[in-house]
Short mmCIF file of C-alpha atoms in Angstrom, two decimals:
data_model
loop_
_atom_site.label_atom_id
_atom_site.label_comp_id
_atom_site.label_asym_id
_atom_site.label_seq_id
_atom_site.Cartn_x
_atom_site.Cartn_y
_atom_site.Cartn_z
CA UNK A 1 65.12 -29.84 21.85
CA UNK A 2 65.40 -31.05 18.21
CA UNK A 3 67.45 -33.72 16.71
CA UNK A 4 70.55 -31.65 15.61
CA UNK A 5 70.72 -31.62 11.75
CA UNK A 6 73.69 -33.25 11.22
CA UNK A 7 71.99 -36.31 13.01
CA UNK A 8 69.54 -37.04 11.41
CA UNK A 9 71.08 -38.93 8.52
CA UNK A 10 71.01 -42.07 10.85
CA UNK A 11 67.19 -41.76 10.12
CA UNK A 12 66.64 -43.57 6.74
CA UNK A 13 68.05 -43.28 3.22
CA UNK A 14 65.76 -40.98 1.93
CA UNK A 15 61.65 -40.24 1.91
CA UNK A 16 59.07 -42.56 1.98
CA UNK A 17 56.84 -42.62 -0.35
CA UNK A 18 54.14 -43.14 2.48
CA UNK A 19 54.32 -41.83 5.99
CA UNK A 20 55.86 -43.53 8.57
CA UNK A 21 54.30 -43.54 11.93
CA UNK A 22 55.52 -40.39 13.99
CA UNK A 23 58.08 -42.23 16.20
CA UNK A 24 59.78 -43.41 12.69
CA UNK A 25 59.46 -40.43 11.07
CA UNK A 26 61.86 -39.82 8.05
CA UNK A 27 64.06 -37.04 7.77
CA UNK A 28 63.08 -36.11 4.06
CA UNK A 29 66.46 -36.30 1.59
CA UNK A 30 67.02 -35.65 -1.94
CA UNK A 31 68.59 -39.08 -3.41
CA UNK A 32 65.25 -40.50 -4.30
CA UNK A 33 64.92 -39.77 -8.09
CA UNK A 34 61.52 -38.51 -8.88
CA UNK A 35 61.12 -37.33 -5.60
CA UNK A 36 59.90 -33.99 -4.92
CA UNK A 37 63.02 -32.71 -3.22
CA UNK A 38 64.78 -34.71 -5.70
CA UNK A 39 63.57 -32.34 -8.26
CA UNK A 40 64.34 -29.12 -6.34
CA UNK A 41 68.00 -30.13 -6.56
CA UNK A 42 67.82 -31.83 -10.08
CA UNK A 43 66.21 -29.96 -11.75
CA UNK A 44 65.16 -26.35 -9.95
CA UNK A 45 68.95 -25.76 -8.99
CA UNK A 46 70.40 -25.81 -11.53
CA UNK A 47 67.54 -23.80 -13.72
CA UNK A 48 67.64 -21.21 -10.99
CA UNK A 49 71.64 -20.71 -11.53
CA UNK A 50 71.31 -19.90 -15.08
CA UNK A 51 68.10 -17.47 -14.27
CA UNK A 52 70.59 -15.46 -12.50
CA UNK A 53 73.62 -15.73 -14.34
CA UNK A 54 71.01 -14.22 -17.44
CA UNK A 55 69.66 -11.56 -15.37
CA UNK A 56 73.24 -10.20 -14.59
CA UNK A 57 76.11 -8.84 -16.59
CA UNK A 58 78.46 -10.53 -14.60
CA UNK A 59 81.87 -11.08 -15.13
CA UNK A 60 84.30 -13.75 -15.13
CA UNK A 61 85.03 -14.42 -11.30
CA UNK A 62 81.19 -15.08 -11.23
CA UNK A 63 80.17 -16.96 -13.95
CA UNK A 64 83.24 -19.35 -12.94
CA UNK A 65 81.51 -19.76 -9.25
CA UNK A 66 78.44 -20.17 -10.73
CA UNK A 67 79.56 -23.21 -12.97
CA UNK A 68 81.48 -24.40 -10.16
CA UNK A 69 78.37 -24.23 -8.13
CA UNK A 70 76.68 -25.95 -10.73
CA UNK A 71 78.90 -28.99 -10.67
CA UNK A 72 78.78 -29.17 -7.22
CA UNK A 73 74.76 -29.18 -6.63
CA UNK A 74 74.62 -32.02 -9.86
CA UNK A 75 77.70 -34.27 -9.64
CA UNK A 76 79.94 -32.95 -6.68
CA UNK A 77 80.11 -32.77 -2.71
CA UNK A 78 79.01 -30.27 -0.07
CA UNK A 79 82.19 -28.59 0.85
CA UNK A 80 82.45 -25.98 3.49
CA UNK A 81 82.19 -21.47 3.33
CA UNK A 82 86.02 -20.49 2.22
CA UNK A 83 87.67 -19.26 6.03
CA UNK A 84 87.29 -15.63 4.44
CA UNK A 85 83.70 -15.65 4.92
CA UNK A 86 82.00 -14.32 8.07
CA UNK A 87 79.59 -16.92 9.52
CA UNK A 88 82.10 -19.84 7.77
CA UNK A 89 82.06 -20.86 12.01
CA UNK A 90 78.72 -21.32 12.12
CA UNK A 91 78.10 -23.06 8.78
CA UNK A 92 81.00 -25.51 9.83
CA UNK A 93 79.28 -25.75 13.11
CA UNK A 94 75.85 -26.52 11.63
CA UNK A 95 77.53 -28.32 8.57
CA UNK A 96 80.35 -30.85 10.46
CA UNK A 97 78.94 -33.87 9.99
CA UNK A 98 77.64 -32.96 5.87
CA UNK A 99 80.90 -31.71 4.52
CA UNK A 100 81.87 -34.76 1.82
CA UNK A 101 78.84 -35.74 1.28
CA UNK A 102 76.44 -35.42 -1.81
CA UNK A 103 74.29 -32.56 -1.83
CA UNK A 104 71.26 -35.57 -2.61
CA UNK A 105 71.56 -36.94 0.61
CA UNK A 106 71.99 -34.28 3.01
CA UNK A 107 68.57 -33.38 4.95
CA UNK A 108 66.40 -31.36 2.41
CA UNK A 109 65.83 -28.09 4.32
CA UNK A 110 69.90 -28.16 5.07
CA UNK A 111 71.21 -28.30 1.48
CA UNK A 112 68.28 -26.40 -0.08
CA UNK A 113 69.63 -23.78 2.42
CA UNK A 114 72.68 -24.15 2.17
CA UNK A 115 72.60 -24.16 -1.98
CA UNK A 116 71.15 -20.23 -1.61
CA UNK A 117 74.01 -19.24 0.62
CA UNK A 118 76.55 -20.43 -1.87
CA UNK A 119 74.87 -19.04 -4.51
CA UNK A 120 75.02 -15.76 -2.69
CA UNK A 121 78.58 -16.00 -2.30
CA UNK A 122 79.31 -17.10 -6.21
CA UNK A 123 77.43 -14.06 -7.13
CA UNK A 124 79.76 -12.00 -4.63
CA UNK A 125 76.73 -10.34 -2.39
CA UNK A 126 79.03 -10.89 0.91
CA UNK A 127 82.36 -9.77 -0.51
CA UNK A 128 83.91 -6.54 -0.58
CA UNK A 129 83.37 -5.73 -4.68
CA UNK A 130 81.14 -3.71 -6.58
CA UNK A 131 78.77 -6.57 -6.19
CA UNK A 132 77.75 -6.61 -2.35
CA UNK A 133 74.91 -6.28 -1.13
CA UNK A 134 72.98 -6.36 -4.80
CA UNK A 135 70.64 -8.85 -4.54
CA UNK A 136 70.30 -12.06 -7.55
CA UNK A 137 66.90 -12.10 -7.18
CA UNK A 138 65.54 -8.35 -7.37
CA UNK A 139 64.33 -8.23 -10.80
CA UNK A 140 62.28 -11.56 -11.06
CA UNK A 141 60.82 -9.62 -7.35
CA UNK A 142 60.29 -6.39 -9.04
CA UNK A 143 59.05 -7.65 -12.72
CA UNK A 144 56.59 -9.50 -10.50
CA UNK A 145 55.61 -6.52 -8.13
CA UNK A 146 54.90 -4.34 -11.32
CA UNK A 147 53.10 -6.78 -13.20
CA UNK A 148 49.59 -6.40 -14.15
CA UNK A 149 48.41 -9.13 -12.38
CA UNK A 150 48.88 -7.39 -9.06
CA UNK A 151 46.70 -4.29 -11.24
CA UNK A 152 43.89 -5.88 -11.29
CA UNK A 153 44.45 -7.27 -7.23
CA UNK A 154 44.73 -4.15 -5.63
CA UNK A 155 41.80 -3.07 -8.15
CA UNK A 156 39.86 -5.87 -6.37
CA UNK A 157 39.84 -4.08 -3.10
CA UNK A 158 37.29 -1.01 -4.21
CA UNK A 159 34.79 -3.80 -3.64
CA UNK A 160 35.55 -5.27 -0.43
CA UNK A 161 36.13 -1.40 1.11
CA UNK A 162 32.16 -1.36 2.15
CA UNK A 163 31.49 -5.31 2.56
CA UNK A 164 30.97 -6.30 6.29
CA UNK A 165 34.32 -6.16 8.37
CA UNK A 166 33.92 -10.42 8.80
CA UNK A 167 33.40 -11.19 5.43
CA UNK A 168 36.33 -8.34 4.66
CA UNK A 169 38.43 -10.51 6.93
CA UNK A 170 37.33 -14.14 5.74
CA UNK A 171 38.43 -12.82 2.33
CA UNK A 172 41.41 -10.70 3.11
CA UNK A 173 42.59 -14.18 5.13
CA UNK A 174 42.34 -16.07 2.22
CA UNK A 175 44.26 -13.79 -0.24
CA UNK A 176 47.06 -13.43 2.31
CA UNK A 177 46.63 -18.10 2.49
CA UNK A 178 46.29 -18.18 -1.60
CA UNK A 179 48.88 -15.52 -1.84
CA UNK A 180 51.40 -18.07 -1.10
CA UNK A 181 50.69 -19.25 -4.87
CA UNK A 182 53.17 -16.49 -5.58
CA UNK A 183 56.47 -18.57 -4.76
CA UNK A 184 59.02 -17.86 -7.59
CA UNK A 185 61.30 -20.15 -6.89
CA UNK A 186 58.43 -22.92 -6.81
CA UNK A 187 57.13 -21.67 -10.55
CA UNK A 188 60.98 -22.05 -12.01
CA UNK A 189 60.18 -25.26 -12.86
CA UNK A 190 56.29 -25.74 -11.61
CA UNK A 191 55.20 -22.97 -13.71
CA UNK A 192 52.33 -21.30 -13.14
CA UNK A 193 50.02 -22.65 -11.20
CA UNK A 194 46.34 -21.12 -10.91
CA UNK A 195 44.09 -22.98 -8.54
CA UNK A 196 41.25 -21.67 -7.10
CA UNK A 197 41.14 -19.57 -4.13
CA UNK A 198 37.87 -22.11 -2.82
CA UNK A 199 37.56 -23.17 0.60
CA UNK A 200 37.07 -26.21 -0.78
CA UNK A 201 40.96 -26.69 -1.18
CA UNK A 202 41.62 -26.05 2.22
CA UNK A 203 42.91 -29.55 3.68
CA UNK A 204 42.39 -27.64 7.11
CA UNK A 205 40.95 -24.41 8.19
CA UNK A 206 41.10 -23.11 11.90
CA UNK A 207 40.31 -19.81 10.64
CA UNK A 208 37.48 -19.52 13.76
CA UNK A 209 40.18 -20.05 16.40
CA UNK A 210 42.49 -17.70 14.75
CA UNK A 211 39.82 -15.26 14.56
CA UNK A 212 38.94 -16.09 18.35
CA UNK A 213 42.77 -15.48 19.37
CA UNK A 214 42.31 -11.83 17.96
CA UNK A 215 38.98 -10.65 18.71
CA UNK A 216 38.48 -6.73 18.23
CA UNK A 217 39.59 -4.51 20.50
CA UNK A 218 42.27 -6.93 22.39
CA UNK A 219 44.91 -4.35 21.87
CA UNK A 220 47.77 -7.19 21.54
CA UNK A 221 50.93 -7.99 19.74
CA UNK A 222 50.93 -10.22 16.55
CA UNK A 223 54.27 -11.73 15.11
CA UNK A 224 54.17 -12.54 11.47
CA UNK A 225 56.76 -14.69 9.74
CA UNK A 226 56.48 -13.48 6.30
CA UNK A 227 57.70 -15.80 3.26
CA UNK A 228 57.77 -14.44 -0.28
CA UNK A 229 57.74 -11.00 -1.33
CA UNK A 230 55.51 -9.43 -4.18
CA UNK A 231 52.33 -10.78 -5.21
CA UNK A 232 52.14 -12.72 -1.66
CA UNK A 233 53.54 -9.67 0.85
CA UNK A 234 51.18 -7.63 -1.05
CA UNK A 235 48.21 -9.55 0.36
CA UNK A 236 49.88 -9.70 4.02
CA UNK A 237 50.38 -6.31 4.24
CA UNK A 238 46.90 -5.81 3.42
CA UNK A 239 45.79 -8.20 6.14
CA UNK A 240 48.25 -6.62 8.83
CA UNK A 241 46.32 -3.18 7.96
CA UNK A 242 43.01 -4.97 8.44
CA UNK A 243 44.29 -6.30 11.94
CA UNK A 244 45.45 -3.05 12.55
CA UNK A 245 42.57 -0.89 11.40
CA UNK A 246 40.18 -3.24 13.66
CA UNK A 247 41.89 -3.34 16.70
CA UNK A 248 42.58 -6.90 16.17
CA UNK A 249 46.13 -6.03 17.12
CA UNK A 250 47.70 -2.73 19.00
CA UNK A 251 50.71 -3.85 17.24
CA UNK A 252 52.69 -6.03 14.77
CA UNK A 253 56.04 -7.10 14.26
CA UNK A 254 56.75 -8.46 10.88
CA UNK A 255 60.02 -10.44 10.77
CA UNK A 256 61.24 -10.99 6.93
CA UNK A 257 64.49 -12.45 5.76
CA UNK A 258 68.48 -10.66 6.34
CA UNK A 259 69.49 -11.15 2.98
CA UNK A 260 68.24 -13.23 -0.21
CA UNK A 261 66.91 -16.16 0.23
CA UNK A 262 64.42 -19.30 -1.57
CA UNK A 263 64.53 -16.67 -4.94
CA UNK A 264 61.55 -14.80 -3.64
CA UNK A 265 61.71 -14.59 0.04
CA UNK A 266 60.85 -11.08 1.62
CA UNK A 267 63.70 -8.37 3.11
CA UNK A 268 62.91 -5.08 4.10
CA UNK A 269 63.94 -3.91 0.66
CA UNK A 270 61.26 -5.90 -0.42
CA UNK A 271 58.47 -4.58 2.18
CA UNK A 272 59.63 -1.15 0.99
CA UNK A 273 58.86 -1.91 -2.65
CA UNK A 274 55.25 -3.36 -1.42
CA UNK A 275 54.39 -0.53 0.64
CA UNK A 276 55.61 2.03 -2.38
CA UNK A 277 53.70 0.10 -4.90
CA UNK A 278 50.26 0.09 -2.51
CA UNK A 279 50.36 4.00 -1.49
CA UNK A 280 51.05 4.61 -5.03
CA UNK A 281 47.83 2.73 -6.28
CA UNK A 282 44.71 4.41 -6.55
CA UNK A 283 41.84 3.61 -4.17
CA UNK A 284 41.10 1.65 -1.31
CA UNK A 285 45.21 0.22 -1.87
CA UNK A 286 46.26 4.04 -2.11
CA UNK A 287 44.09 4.46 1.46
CA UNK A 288 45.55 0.87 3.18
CA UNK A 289 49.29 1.98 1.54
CA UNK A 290 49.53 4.76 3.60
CA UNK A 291 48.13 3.94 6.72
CA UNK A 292 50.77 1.18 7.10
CA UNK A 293 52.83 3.95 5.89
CA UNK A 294 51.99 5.45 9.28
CA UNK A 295 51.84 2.68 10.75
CA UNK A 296 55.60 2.01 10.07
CA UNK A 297 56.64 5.54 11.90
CA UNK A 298 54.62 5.39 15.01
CA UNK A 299 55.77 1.62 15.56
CA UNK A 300 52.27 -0.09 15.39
CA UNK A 301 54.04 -1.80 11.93
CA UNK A 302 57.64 -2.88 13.11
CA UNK A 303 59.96 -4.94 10.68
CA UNK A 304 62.51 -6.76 11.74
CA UNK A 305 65.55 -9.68 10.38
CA UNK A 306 66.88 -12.08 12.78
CA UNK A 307 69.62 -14.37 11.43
CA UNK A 308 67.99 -17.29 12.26
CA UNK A 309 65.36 -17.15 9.48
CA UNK A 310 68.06 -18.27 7.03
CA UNK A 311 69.38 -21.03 9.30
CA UNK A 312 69.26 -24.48 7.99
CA UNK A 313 67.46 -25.37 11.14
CA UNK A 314 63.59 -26.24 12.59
CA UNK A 315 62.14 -23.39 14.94
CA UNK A 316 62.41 -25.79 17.61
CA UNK A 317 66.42 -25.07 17.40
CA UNK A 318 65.34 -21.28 17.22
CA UNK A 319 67.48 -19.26 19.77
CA UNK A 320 66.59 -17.62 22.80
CA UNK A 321 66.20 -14.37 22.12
CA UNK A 322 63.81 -15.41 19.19
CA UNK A 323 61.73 -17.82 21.81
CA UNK A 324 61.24 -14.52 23.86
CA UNK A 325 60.06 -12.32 21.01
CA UNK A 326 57.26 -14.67 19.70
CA UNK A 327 56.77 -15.65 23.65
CA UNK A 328 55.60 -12.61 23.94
CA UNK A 329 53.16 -12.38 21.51
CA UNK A 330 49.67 -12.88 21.36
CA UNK A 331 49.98 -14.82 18.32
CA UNK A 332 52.71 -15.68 15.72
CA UNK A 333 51.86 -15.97 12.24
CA UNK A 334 54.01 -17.94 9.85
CA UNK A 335 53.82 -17.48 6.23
CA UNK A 336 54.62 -19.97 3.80
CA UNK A 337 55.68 -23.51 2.82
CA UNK A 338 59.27 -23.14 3.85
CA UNK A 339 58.00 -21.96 7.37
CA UNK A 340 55.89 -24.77 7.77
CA UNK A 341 58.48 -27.38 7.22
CA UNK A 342 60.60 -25.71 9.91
CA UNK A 343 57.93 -25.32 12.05
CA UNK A 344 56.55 -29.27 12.46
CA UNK A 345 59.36 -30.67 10.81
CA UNK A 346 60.64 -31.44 7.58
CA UNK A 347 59.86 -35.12 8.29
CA UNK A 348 57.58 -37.69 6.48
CA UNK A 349 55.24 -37.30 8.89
CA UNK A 350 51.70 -39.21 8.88
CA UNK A 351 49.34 -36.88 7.62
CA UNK A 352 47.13 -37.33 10.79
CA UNK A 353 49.75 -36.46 13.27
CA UNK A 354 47.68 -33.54 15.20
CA UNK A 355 49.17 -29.72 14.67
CA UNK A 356 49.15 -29.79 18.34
CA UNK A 357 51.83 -32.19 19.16
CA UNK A 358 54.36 -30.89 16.36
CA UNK A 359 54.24 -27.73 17.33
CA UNK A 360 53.69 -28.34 21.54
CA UNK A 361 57.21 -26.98 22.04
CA UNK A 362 56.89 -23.40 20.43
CA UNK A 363 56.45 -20.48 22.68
CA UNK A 364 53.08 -19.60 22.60
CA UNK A 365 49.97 -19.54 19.86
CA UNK A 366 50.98 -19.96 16.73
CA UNK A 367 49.13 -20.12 12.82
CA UNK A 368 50.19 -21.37 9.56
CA UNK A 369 49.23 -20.20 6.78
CA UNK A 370 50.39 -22.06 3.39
CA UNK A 371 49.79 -23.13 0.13
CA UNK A 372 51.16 -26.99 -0.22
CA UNK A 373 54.37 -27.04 -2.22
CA UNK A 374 56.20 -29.73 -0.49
CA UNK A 375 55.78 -33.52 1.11
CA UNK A 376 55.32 -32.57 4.47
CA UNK A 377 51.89 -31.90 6.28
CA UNK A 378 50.03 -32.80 9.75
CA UNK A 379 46.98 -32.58 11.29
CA UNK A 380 44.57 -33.59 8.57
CA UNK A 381 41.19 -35.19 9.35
CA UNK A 382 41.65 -39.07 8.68
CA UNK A 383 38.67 -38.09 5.75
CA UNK A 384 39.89 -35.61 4.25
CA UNK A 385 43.18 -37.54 3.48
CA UNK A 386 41.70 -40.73 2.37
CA UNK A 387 39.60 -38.25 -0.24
CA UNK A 388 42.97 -36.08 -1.00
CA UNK A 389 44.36 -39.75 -1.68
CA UNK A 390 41.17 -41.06 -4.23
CA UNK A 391 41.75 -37.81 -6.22
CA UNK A 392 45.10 -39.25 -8.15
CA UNK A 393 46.17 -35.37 -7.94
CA UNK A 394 49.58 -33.98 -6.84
CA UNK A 395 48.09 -32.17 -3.68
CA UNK A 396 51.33 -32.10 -1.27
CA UNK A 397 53.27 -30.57 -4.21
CA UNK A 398 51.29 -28.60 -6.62
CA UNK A 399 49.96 -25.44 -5.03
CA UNK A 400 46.32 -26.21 -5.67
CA UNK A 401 45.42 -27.30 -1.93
CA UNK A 402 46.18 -24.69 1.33
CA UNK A 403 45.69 -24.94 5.21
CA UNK A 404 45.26 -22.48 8.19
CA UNK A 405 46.42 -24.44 10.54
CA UNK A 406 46.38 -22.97 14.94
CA UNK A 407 47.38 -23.99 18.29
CA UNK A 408 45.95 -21.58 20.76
#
């Protein structure tokens, strides 16, 4: 089992600005100015907060939380959930040893959590008003979904309807990898990004043992962790159809978010609006639209929202009932940046630390598949770091490098 959270304060006073052999691994903080996660919290916070407070008409209760929230993220302390809210137990539980502190030197992956649940509850999606349930971030999701960028995408897939079934997958896996581009809270204050989907900037690609986990016609179960919805769940749907379609899987399960999270991060609302917006298109993404259509009501396509997937916590604290589901899977699938950092660790990590070892404890095969937009990584080849480190460029942070990463 994990370090708990609240624990691993006791490991350093913030990240390294070079990795640290595995055994001294930093938990990566905040309170390092000009640090990456420095920025999320300096800078992406608090630009985020007045995204939503514009895309609202609001009134007074929440524009005073918001402000309040505001203060809190830039010059105040972590303080618990008021006792009216439901999981305030848990967050106390998970929060005991934070509460007082600054939200800069908490763990990273607990107070960026953490800052989207209390902006959940300043915008008044748990309470009992004429606000629950609506979610902050639907109309950056949906502006996005309808955009005409994601026109000329699905547009793209006339061509690859009669192209070999491998080279349809190579490229369908790499749309669903470079798909991961499409992180809006990432491009609140990164803007917009464009590198090129090349294998070239892959820092790592297992893409032949994935491949070799699913061959055609194994008839098994895949688990997919997705991250954002939009112009990346549009590209992993279309992969699950492809797996699907081939008999690369009898079935999948894809497990999205219980309520807002990270800005952009997928709920079944947001599946619903992907799978409307593909059935809707002409073509070969009219055809794939409504076979996961059908896919959804004979069970082949199953989604599903665990609580844990907006816990503050590493998979390796995942519960039991979680373990068993990906257990018994063929393969898991995790989407994302924010998955990978649970998944090995949101630790300073050196680079070379095999995939293997961080991820020995999870229950069963698993793949990642994500765009870099954060410090931490493992299992690169000692090469391709050292040339990653002779380019000058921003590669852990700036979207323009990816990995497919397995461990059979």
């Amino acid at each position: 089992m994990a370090e708990k959270t609240a624990r691993t304060l006791d490991d350093g006073p913030g990240s390294s600005p070079r990795p640290t052999p595995e055994r001294d691994a930093r938990v990566i903080l905040s309170n390092e100015p000009g640090s990456f996660a420095w920025g999320v919290l300096a800078n992406r916070h608090p630009a985020l907060i007045e995204q939503v407070r514009d895309a609202f008409p609001y009134g007074p209760r929440q524009h005073e939380a918001l402000d309040a929230l505001l203060e809190a993220n830039n010059n105040g302390v972590i303080e618990p959930l008021a006792p009216s809210e439901s999981d305030h137990e848990q967050w106390s539980v998970w929060g005991r040893e934070l509460f007082g502190r600054s939200w800069f030197d908490a763990p990273f992956l607990w107070s960026e959590s953490y800052f989207y649940r209390r902006l959940l509850s300043a915008v008044g999606y748990f309470g009992t008003g004429p606000w629950q349930g609506v979610d902050p971030f639907a109309p950056f999701k949906r502006a996005e979904l309808r955009g005409t960028a994601v026109d000329e995408e699905l547009r793209a897939l006339d061509a690859l309807a009669d192209v070999p079934a491998d080279e349809r997958a190579t490229a369908l896996l790499h749309a669903s990898v470079w798909g991961n581009r499409a992180d809006l809270g990432f491009r609140v204050t990164e803007g917009d990004a464009a590198p090129g989907a090349a294998a070239d900037d892959l820092v790592a690609d297992d893409s032949a043992q994935l491949w070799h986990l699913l061959p055609a016609g194994a008839g098994v179960t895949v688990a997919v962790a997705a991250d954002n919805a939009g112009r990346e769940l549009v590209p992993d749907l279309i992969l699950i159809d492809h797996l699907l379609l081939h008999h690369h899987a009898e079935r999948i399960v894809l497990h999205v978010k219980p309520y807002p999270y990270y800005v952009s991060d997928a709920m079944t609302a947001d599946v619903v609006d992907c799978l409307r917006r593909l059935a809707e298109a002409p073509g070969e993404a009219g055809r794939i639209g409504n076979r996961l259509w059908d896919a959804m009501a004979t069970g082949r396509l199953e989604v599903r929202a665990h609580p844990f997937f907006c816990a503050p916590l590493p998979y390796e604290e995942m519960p039991g009932d979680l373990r068993a589901e990906f257990a018994a899977a063929t393969v898991t699938i995790l989407k994302g940046d924010l998955n990978y950092r649970r998944l090995v660790g949101d630790r300073m990590w050196a680079e070379t630390t095999p995939f293997a070892d961080r991820t020995a404890y999870f229950p069963g095969a698993v793949a990642a598949l994500r765009t870099l937009k954060s410090d931490v990584i493992v299992g690169l080849e000692q090469k391709t770091l050292e040339a990653l480190e002779r380019s000058g460029a921003a590669w852990r942070t700036s979207g323009t490098h990816a990995l497919i990463q397995v461990r059979g």
